[in-house]
Structures are given as C-alpha cells and as structure tokens.
PDB file of C-alpha atoms in Angstrom:
ATOM      1  CA  UNK A   1       0.229  -0.339  -0.406  1.00  0.00           C
ATOM      2  CA  UNK A   2       1.068   3.629  -0.417  1.00  0.00           C
ATOM      3  CA  UNK A   3       1.382   4.474   2.708  1.00  0.00           C
ATOM      4  CA  UNK A   4       2.438   0.756   4.639  1.00  0.00           C
ATOM      5  CA  UNK A   5      -0.670   0.560   6.085  1.00  0.00           C
ATOM      6  CA  UNK A   6      -1.953  -2.558   7.996  1.00  0.00           C
ATOM      7  CA  UNK A   7      -5.838  -3.086   7.945  1.00  0.00           C
ATOM      8  CA  UNK A   8      -7.406  -5.333  10.409  1.00  0.00           C
ATOM      9  CA  UNK A   9     -10.189  -7.547   9.586  1.00  0.00           C
ATOM     10  CA  UNK A  10     -12.223  -6.681  13.034  1.00  0.00           C
ATOM     11  CA  UNK A  11     -15.828  -7.762  10.652  1.00  0.00           C
ATOM     12  CA  UNK A  12     -14.101 -11.976  10.296  1.00  0.00           C
ATOM     13  CA  UNK A  13     -13.053 -11.645  14.059  1.00  0.00           C
ATOM     14  CA  UNK A  14     -16.042 -11.213  15.065  1.00  0.00           C
ATOM     15  CA  UNK A  15     -17.730 -13.402  12.994  1.00  0.00           C
ATOM     16  CA  UNK A  16     -15.414 -16.381  14.173  1.00  0.00           C
ATOM     17  CA  UNK A  17     -16.121 -14.719  18.046  1.00  0.00           C
ATOM     18  CA  UNK A  18     -19.646 -14.888  17.380  1.00  0.00           C
ATOM     19  CA  UNK A  19     -22.318 -18.222  17.685  1.00  0.00           C
ATOM     20  CA  UNK A  20     -22.356 -19.837  14.003  1.00  0.00           C
ATOM     21  CA  UNK A  21     -20.771 -16.383  13.104  1.00  0.00           C
ATOM     22  CA  UNK A  22     -23.751 -14.280  13.602  1.00  0.00           C
ATOM     23  CA  UNK A  23     -22.656 -10.943  15.695  1.00  0.00           C
ATOM     24  CA  UNK A  24     -25.221 -10.237  18.075  1.00  0.00           C
ATOM     25  CA  UNK A  25     -25.654  -8.837  22.090  1.00  0.00           C
ATOM     26  CA  UNK A  26     -22.795 -11.164  23.065  1.00  0.00           C
ATOM     27  CA  UNK A  27     -20.457  -8.916  21.161  1.00  0.00           C
ATOM     28  CA  UNK A  28     -21.681  -6.041  20.787  1.00  0.00           C
ATOM     29  CA  UNK A  29     -24.916  -3.839  22.209  1.00  0.00           C
ATOM     30  CA  UNK A  30     -27.052  -3.909  19.238  1.00  0.00           C
ATOM     31  CA  UNK A  31     -25.294  -2.938  16.154  1.00  0.00           C
ATOM     32  CA  UNK A  32     -23.229  -0.331  16.712  1.00  0.00           C
ATOM     33  CA  UNK A  33     -21.157  -0.296  20.446  1.00  0.00           C
ATOM     34  CA  UNK A  34     -18.879  -3.256  21.305  1.00  0.00           C
ATOM     35  CA  UNK A  35     -19.672  -4.645  25.032  1.00  0.00           C
ATOM     36  CA  UNK A  36     -16.649  -5.997  26.818  1.00  0.00           C
ATOM     37  CA  UNK A  37     -16.021  -9.037  24.424  1.00  0.00           C
ATOM     38  CA  UNK A  38     -16.603  -7.594  20.756  1.00  0.00           C
ATOM     39  CA  UNK A  39     -13.673  -4.850  22.278  1.00  0.00           C
ATOM     40  CA  UNK A  40     -11.492  -7.743  23.196  1.00  0.00           C
ATOM     41  CA  UNK A  41     -11.646  -9.483  19.811  1.00  0.00           C
ATOM     42  CA  UNK A  42     -11.271  -6.106  17.747  1.00  0.00           C
ATOM     43  CA  UNK A  43      -8.095  -5.545  20.158  1.00  0.00           C
ATOM     44  CA  UNK A  44      -6.794  -9.240  20.201  1.00  0.00           C
ATOM     45  CA  UNK A  45      -7.459  -8.230  15.952  1.00  0.00           C
ATOM     46  CA  UNK A  46      -5.269  -5.670  16.297  1.00  0.00           C
ATOM     47  CA  UNK A  47      -2.685  -6.509  18.313  1.00  0.00           C
ATOM     48  CA  UNK A  48      -1.638  -9.663  16.251  1.00  0.00           C
ATOM     49  CA  UNK A  49      -1.748  -8.034  13.238  1.00  0.00           C
ATOM     50  CA  UNK A  50       0.593  -5.560  14.246  1.00  0.00           C
ATOM     51  CA  UNK A  51       2.516  -8.777  16.469  1.00  0.00           C
ATOM     52  CA  UNK A  52       2.398 -10.371  12.743  1.00  0.00           C
ATOM     53  CA  UNK A  53       4.311  -7.549  10.690  1.00  0.00           C
ATOM     54  CA  UNK A  54       7.209  -6.072  11.159  1.00  0.00           C
ATOM     55  CA  UNK A  55       6.860  -4.840  14.381  1.00  0.00           C
ATOM     56  CA  UNK A  56       7.420  -7.942  16.111  1.00  0.00           C
ATOM     57  CA  UNK A  57      10.778  -7.940  15.815  1.00  0.00           C
ATOM     58  CA  UNK A  58      10.610  -5.155  18.502  1.00  0.00           C
ATOM     59  CA  UNK A  59       8.576  -7.276  20.840  1.00  0.00           C
ATOM     60  CA  UNK A  60       9.846  -8.698  23.910  1.00  0.00           C
ATOM     61  CA  UNK A  61       6.689 -11.536  24.358  1.00  0.00           C
ATOM     62  CA  UNK A  62       3.546 -12.032  22.765  1.00  0.00           C
ATOM     63  CA  UNK A  63       0.471 -11.489  25.547  1.00  0.00           C
ATOM     64  CA  UNK A  64      -2.497 -13.966  24.162  1.00  0.00           C
ATOM     65  CA  UNK A  65      -5.422 -13.517  24.419  1.00  0.00           C
ATOM     66  CA  UNK A  66      -6.465 -14.746  27.942  1.00  0.00           C
ATOM     67  CA  UNK A  67      -3.352 -12.430  29.300  1.00  0.00           C
ATOM     68  CA  UNK A  68      -4.490  -9.987  27.366  1.00  0.00           C
ATOM     69  CA  UNK A  69      -8.346 -10.254  28.938  1.00  0.00           C
ATOM     70  CA  UNK A  70      -7.732 -10.861  32.805  1.00  0.00           C
ATOM     71  CA  UNK A  71      -5.423  -7.797  33.297  1.00  0.00           C
ATOM     72  CA  UNK A  72      -7.778  -5.575  30.290  1.00  0.00           C
ATOM     73  CA  UNK A  73      -7.818  -2.306  32.451  1.00  0.00           C
ATOM     74  CA  UNK A  74     -11.017  -2.560  33.878  1.00  0.00           C
ATOM     75  CA  UNK A  75     -12.027  -2.610  37.624  1.00  0.00           C
ATOM     76  CA  UNK A  76     -15.172  -4.226  38.309  1.00  0.00           C
ATOM     77  CA  UNK A  77     -16.838  -1.228  40.099  1.00  0.00           C
ATOM     78  CA  UNK A  78     -16.835   0.280  36.926  1.00  0.00           C
ATOM     79  CA  UNK A  79     -17.707  -2.547  34.977  1.00  0.00           C
ATOM     80  CA  UNK A  80     -20.551  -3.156  37.235  1.00  0.00           C
ATOM     81  CA  UNK A  81     -21.172   1.440  36.468  1.00  0.00           C
ATOM     82  CA  UNK A  82     -21.102  -0.126  32.942  1.00  0.00           C
ATOM     83  CA  UNK A  83     -23.671  -3.214  33.102  1.00  0.00           C
ATOM     84  CA  UNK A  84     -26.439  -0.654  35.199  1.00  0.00           C
ATOM     85  CA  UNK A  85     -25.459   2.016  32.338  1.00  0.00           C
ATOM     86  CA  UNK A  86     -25.950  -0.430  29.898  1.00  0.00           C
ATOM     87  CA  UNK A  87     -29.674  -1.957  31.536  1.00  0.00           C
ATOM     88  CA  UNK A  88     -30.864   2.135  31.666  1.00  0.00           C
ATOM     89  CA  UNK A  89     -30.555   2.687  28.194  1.00  0.00           C
ATOM     90  CA  UNK A  90     -31.983  -0.693  27.736  1.00  0.00           C
ATOM     91  CA  UNK A  91     -35.353   0.141  29.458  1.00  0.00           C
ATOM     92  CA  UNK A  92     -35.486   3.210  27.253  1.00  0.00           C
ATOM     93  CA  UNK A  93     -36.049   3.103  23.124  1.00  0.00           C
ATOM     94  CA  UNK A  94     -35.477   2.133  20.544  1.00  0.00           C
ATOM     95  CA  UNK A  95     -35.276  -0.951  22.775  1.00  0.00           C
ATOM     96  CA  UNK A  96     -39.169  -0.796  24.952  1.00  0.00           C
ATOM     97  CA  UNK A  97     -41.532   1.311  22.547  1.00  0.00           C
ATOM     98  CA  UNK A  98     -41.966   3.104  25.587  1.00  0.00           C
ATOM     99  CA  UNK A  99     -39.641   3.784  27.884  1.00  0.00           C
ATOM    100  CA  UNK A 100     -39.380   2.299  32.071  1.00  0.00           C
ATOM    101  CA  UNK A 101     -37.617   2.805  34.931  1.00  0.00           C
ATOM    102  CA  UNK A 102     -34.228   1.377  35.990  1.00  0.00           C
ATOM    103  CA  UNK A 103     -33.925   0.330  39.394  1.00  0.00           C
ATOM    104  CA  UNK A 104     -31.060  -0.997  39.825  1.00  0.00           C
ATOM    105  CA  UNK A 105     -30.663  -4.674  42.554  1.00  0.00           C
ATOM    106  CA  UNK A 106     -30.552  -4.511  45.965  1.00  0.00           C
ATOM    107  CA  UNK A 107     -26.527  -3.930  45.996  1.00  0.00           C
ATOM    108  CA  UNK A 108     -25.189  -7.771  47.482  1.00  0.00           C
ATOM    109  CA  UNK A 109     -21.882  -6.367  48.151  1.00  0.00           C
ATOM    110  CA  UNK A 110     -20.055  -3.384  49.138  1.00  0.00           C
ATOM    111  CA  UNK A 111     -18.554  -3.281  44.593  1.00  0.00           C
ATOM    112  CA  UNK A 112     -22.241  -2.855  44.259  1.00  0.00           C
ATOM    113  CA  UNK A 113     -23.276  -0.145  46.884  1.00  0.00           C
ATOM    114  CA  UNK A 114     -20.439   1.540  45.466  1.00  0.00           C
ATOM    115  CA  UNK A 115     -20.509   1.421  42.074  1.00  0.00           C
ATOM    116  CA  UNK A 116     -24.436   1.724  43.112  1.00  0.00           C
ATOM    117  CA  UNK A 117     -23.529   4.962  45.091  1.00  0.00           C
ATOM    118  CA  UNK A 118     -22.173   6.261  41.141  1.00  0.00           C
ATOM    119  CA  UNK A 119     -24.812   5.100  38.639  1.00  0.00           C
ATOM    120  CA  UNK A 120     -27.097   7.170  41.048  1.00  0.00           C
ATOM    121  CA  UNK A 121     -24.792  10.691  40.945  1.00  0.00           C
ATOM    122  CA  UNK A 122     -23.385  10.321  44.575  1.00  0.00           C
ATOM    123  CA  UNK A 123     -20.882   9.686  43.608  1.00  0.00           C
ATOM    124  CA  UNK A 124     -18.337   9.998  40.625  1.00  0.00           C
ATOM    125  CA  UNK A 125     -15.383   8.357  39.282  1.00  0.00           C
ATOM    126  CA  UNK A 126     -12.547   9.215  41.004  1.00  0.00           C
ATOM    127  CA  UNK A 127     -14.694   8.685  44.793  1.00  0.00           C
ATOM    128  CA  UNK A 128     -15.640   5.549  43.655  1.00  0.00           C
ATOM    129  CA  UNK A 129     -12.098   4.397  42.225  1.00  0.00           C
ATOM    130  CA  UNK A 130     -10.801   5.998  46.238  1.00  0.00           C
ATOM    131  CA  UNK A 131     -14.233   3.586  48.214  1.00  0.00           C
ATOM    132  CA  UNK A 132     -13.005   1.037  45.715  1.00  0.00           C
ATOM    133  CA  UNK A 133      -9.255   1.506  46.416  1.00  0.00           C
ATOM    134  CA  UNK A 134     -10.067   1.316  50.210  1.00  0.00           C
ATOM    135  CA  UNK A 135     -12.418  -1.515  49.742  1.00  0.00           C
ATOM    136  CA  UNK A 136      -9.774  -3.777  48.251  1.00  0.00           C
ATOM    137  CA  UNK A 137      -7.065  -2.882  50.436  1.00  0.00           C
ATOM    138  CA  UNK A 138      -9.824  -4.211  53.525  1.00  0.00           C
ATOM    139  CA  UNK A 139      -9.750  -7.566  51.948  1.00  0.00           C
ATOM    140  CA  UNK A 140      -6.249  -8.107  50.639  1.00  0.00           C
ATOM    141  CA  UNK A 141      -7.195  -8.084  46.988  1.00  0.00           C
ATOM    142  CA  UNK A 142      -4.129  -6.772  45.656  1.00  0.00           C
ATOM    143  CA  UNK A 143      -4.845  -7.685  42.303  1.00  0.00           C
ATOM    144  CA  UNK A 144      -8.371  -5.754  42.309  1.00  0.00           C
ATOM    145  CA  UNK A 145      -6.672  -2.859  44.417  1.00  0.00           C
ATOM    146  CA  UNK A 146      -3.648  -2.423  42.222  1.00  0.00           C
ATOM    147  CA  UNK A 147      -6.130  -2.429  39.228  1.00  0.00           C
ATOM    148  CA  UNK A 148      -7.378   0.258  40.316  1.00  0.00           C
ATOM    149  CA  UNK A 149      -3.803   2.808  41.543  1.00  0.00           C
ATOM    150  CA  UNK A 150      -2.996   1.839  37.285  1.00  0.00           C
ATOM    151  CA  UNK A 151      -5.921   3.187  36.462  1.00  0.00           C
ATOM    152  CA  UNK A 152      -6.263   5.973  38.721  1.00  0.00           C
ATOM    153  CA  UNK A 153      -1.767   6.771  37.814  1.00  0.00           C
ATOM    154  CA  UNK A 154      -3.356   6.749  34.245  1.00  0.00           C
ATOM    155  CA  UNK A 155      -6.146   9.597  35.074  1.00  0.00           C
ATOM    156  CA  UNK A 156      -3.967  11.967  37.293  1.00  0.00           C
ATOM    157  CA  UNK A 157      -0.231  10.876  34.822  1.00  0.00           C
ATOM    158  CA  UNK A 158       1.407  14.621  36.777  1.00  0.00           C
ATOM    159  CA  UNK A 159       0.597  13.827  39.949  1.00  0.00           C
ATOM    160  CA  UNK A 160       3.313  11.649  42.099  1.00  0.00           C
ATOM    161  CA  UNK A 161       0.953   9.582  44.366  1.00  0.00           C
ATOM    162  CA  UNK A 162      -1.367   8.191  42.962  1.00  0.00           C
ATOM    163  CA  UNK A 163       2.092   6.816  41.105  1.00  0.00           C
ATOM    164  CA  UNK A 164       3.271   6.013  44.368  1.00  0.00           C
ATOM    165  CA  UNK A 165       0.310   3.882  45.626  1.00  0.00           C
ATOM    166  CA  UNK A 166       0.048   2.345  41.214  1.00  0.00           C
ATOM    167  CA  UNK A 167       3.647   0.307  42.553  1.00  0.00           C
ATOM    168  CA  UNK A 168       2.923  -0.234  45.527  1.00  0.00           C
ATOM    169  CA  UNK A 169       0.029  -2.197  44.898  1.00  0.00           C
ATOM    170  CA  UNK A 170       2.128  -4.041  41.965  1.00  0.00           C
ATOM    171  CA  UNK A 171       4.390  -5.275  44.870  1.00  0.00           C
ATOM    172  CA  UNK A 172       1.434  -6.074  47.271  1.00  0.00           C
ATOM    173  CA  UNK A 173       0.827  -9.073  44.794  1.00  0.00           C
ATOM    174  CA  UNK A 174       0.571 -12.627  43.965  1.00  0.00           C
ATOM    175  CA  UNK A 175       3.229 -13.325  42.817  1.00  0.00           C
ATOM    176  CA  UNK A 176       5.128  -9.711  43.559  1.00  0.00           C
ATOM    177  CA  UNK A 177       4.960  -7.300  40.473  1.00  0.00           C
ATOM    178  CA  UNK A 178       8.722  -5.219  40.888  1.00  0.00           C
ATOM    179  CA  UNK A 179       9.517  -5.016  37.155  1.00  0.00           C
ATOM    180  CA  UNK A 180       5.304  -3.151  37.018  1.00  0.00           C
ATOM    181  CA  UNK A 181       5.760  -1.004  39.268  1.00  0.00           C
ATOM    182  CA  UNK A 182       9.542   0.709  38.818  1.00  0.00           C
ATOM    183  CA  UNK A 183       7.486   2.784  36.448  1.00  0.00           C
ATOM    184  CA  UNK A 184       5.263   4.425  39.248  1.00  0.00           C
ATOM    185  CA  UNK A 185       7.992   4.882  41.386  1.00  0.00           C
ATOM    186  CA  UNK A 186      10.155   6.185  39.376  1.00  0.00           C
ATOM    187  CA  UNK A 187       7.044   8.602  37.732  1.00  0.00           C
ATOM    188  CA  UNK A 188       6.972   9.764  41.584  1.00  0.00           C
ATOM    189  CA  UNK A 189      10.434  10.140  42.162  1.00  0.00           C
ATOM    190  CA  UNK A 190      10.768  12.527  38.909  1.00  0.00           C
ATOM    191  CA  UNK A 191       7.580  14.310  39.981  1.00  0.00           C
ATOM    192  CA  UNK A 192       9.040  14.821  43.134  1.00  0.00           C
ATOM    193  CA  UNK A 193      12.951  14.837  43.397  1.00  0.00           C
ATOM    194  CA  UNK A 194      12.968  16.306  46.679  1.00  0.00           C
ATOM    195  CA  UNK A 195      10.596  13.015  48.141  1.00  0.00           C
ATOM    196  CA  UNK A 196      12.484  10.893  50.663  1.00  0.00           C
ATOM    197  CA  UNK A 197      10.167   7.712  50.472  1.00  0.00           C
ATOM    198  CA  UNK A 198      10.125   7.776  47.000  1.00  0.00           C
ATOM    199  CA  UNK A 199      13.941   7.805  46.489  1.00  0.00           C
ATOM    200  CA  UNK A 200      13.771   5.163  49.055  1.00  0.00           C
ATOM    201  CA  UNK A 201      11.347   3.294  47.480  1.00  0.00           C
ATOM    202  CA  UNK A 202      12.872   3.637  43.682  1.00  0.00           C
ATOM    203  CA  UNK A 203      15.911   2.708  45.200  1.00  0.00           C
ATOM    204  CA  UNK A 204      14.882  -0.796  46.798  1.00  0.00           C
ATOM    205  CA  UNK A 205      13.306  -1.642  43.932  1.00  0.00           C
ATOM    206  CA  UNK A 206      16.166  -1.053  41.429  1.00  0.00           C
ATOM    207  CA  UNK A 207      18.235  -3.384  44.201  1.00  0.00           C
ATOM    208  CA  UNK A 208      15.417  -6.538  44.095  1.00  0.00           C
ATOM    209  CA  UNK A 209      14.813  -6.475  40.692  1.00  0.00           C
ATOM    210  CA  UNK A 210      18.561  -6.276  40.115  1.00  0.00           C
ATOM    211  CA  UNK A 211      19.211  -2.731  38.139  1.00  0.00           C
ATOM    212  CA  UNK A 212      22.295  -1.950  39.816  1.00  0.00           C
ATOM    213  CA  UNK A 213      23.610   0.902  38.352  1.00  0.00           C
ATOM    214  CA  UNK A 214      20.130   2.848  38.578  1.00  0.00           C
ATOM    215  CA  UNK A 215      20.380   2.282  42.093  1.00  0.00           C
ATOM    216  CA  UNK A 216      23.103   3.430  42.891  1.00  0.00           C
ATOM    217  CA  UNK A 217      22.229   6.412  40.468  1.00  0.00           C
ATOM    218  CA  UNK A 218      19.538   6.725  43.049  1.00  0.00           C
ATOM    219  CA  UNK A 219      21.488   6.234  46.580  1.00  0.00           C
ATOM    220  CA  UNK A 220      23.519   9.099  45.500  1.00  0.00           C
ATOM    221  CA  UNK A 221      20.013  11.571  44.876  1.00  0.00           C
ATOM    222  CA  UNK A 222      18.959  10.184  48.074  1.00  0.00           C
ATOM    223  CA  UNK A 223      22.261  10.853  49.998  1.00  0.00           C
ATOM    224  CA  UNK A 224      22.760  13.776  48.112  1.00  0.00           C
ATOM    225  CA  UNK A 225      19.045  15.042  50.249  1.00  0.00           C
ATOM    226  CA  UNK A 226      19.675  12.687  53.361  1.00  0.00           C
ATOM    227  CA  UNK A 227      22.742  11.657  54.267  1.00  0.00           C
ATOM    228  CA  UNK A 228      21.595   9.773  57.480  1.00  0.00           C
ATOM    229  CA  UNK A 229      19.026   8.558  55.715  1.00  0.00           C
ATOM    230  CA  UNK A 230      18.337   5.064  57.512  1.00  0.00           C
ATOM    231  CA  UNK A 231      18.083   2.833  54.447  1.00  0.00           C
ATOM    232  CA  UNK A 232      21.547   3.519  53.281  1.00  0.00           C
ATOM    233  CA  UNK A 233      24.581   2.396  54.645  1.00  0.00           C
ATOM    234  CA  UNK A 234      21.980  -0.876  54.061  1.00  0.00           C
ATOM    235  CA  UNK A 235      21.954  -0.001  50.227  1.00  0.00           C
ATOM    236  CA  UNK A 236      25.686   0.958  50.009  1.00  0.00           C
ATOM    237  CA  UNK A 237      26.460  -2.500  51.011  1.00  0.00           C
ATOM    238  CA  UNK A 238      24.890  -4.184  49.202  1.00  0.00           C
ATOM    239  CA  UNK A 239      25.902  -1.815  46.339  1.00  0.00           C
ATOM    240  CA  UNK A 240      29.854  -1.956  47.357  1.00  0.00           C
ATOM    241  CA  UNK A 241      29.735  -5.853  47.145  1.00  0.00           C
ATOM    242  CA  UNK A 242      28.701  -6.066  43.069  1.00  0.00           C
ATOM    243  CA  UNK A 243      31.714  -3.524  42.209  1.00  0.00           C
TER     244      UNK A 243
END
C-alpha cells in the first residue's frame, strides 16, 4: 500500500468469535456498540496483526488473548457501573416502545454499593475508585487494588501520589510485580524529586530487580538530600558487594 498501513479485518474476527458466525449481543449492544467481549476481540485482532507485521522483531514477548483479558484495565466497579448504564439504556427507546424506569438490584456487596452510588450520581469516578481501592486493600485483594491504582495513575499522570500508590499495589500482588512497579515509582520520584520516601522505595525496587546502576544513581540522590537516611547503609553495603 502507498502508506504501508496495516488493515485489520475486525469484521471477520467478530464473526469467527460469534456463535454460528452471527454477531449478536454476545459481542455487541444492538448493532453499533461492542461490549467488553467485543472490544476484546477487536483489540486482539489489531494486536495480532501488528505482531505479525514488521513490528514483531521489536516485541520482547507476545501476550496471549487470555492474559490480556485478565489484565484489562477495567475494575470490577467500572464493569458493574457499565452494566447499570446499559440496563438503563435498554429500558428506553429504541429498545422498548415506552421508557421504563430502571433501578439496579439491591447491592449484595460493597463493590455493588459503590458502583450504584456512582450510577446514582452521589459519587464521581474518582470517589468510586478511591472507595474501591480502600475496599480492595481492606480485604487483601491486591490484584484488584493494583488494577484500580494503575487506572488512577493513568488518569493523573502529573501527580506523584497516584503513581506511588500504583507501584505499592503492584509489589503487593501475588506474585509481586516489582518490574512493573518500577516505572510508577520512577514517575513519582521524577514528579517529586525531593521526596525521600519515593527515592528510597525506588532505590529498593531497583536493587530487588537487579538494576544496580540505576540503584546507585538513586542512592546518590538520596544521600545528597538525606545523608543520614537509614536505608543508605544497607544500600551501600549491597552495591559495594556488586562492584
């Protein structure tokens, strides 16, 4: 092609994924709006097309569709809120001749309570995510806590605290995802370069994941700001042993 564009046949992908090849409500709302599963099929089609194009040599690892589905940046509260919104739409024209009042079912758990408060307008997205993060931490669900925290970090890329919290939640996952946490810790320390807690945590993350040169640079910055910081002795001992 003139501009070497990659054309992706998403229609065929949707047909292949649909029962009997008929694209219905398993993948779409009416005929215009893909649902979660539909968007997953479309995204996977684009990903595979790019992976098999010339770009594949630059990709260190391939992410299969199931892994991508599990790691999708949708929190459970957002999914519930979306379900309520869709149900509300389906109770109005053109899905029914006369508009019907929609009320979500009585909440059975705190996540449903939060999602319904957001749906009703008593919480906004930020409030819902903060409440969801607190609930996930309280019950020790760091898989969901990390998903919420990463979503908030992406929403506020120029605020250090959301970046730091996302990194913290990632290292508390099972198994810990230290390498994935490093970019968040790094952004937090870049946005607030004099924050000792951010620098110390970043240095530790570098050490744990084997990035000794980066750990040395961060330790030097920490020493400039706080020569008596309690972590410095431990960092120096470890880094000296690596020279």
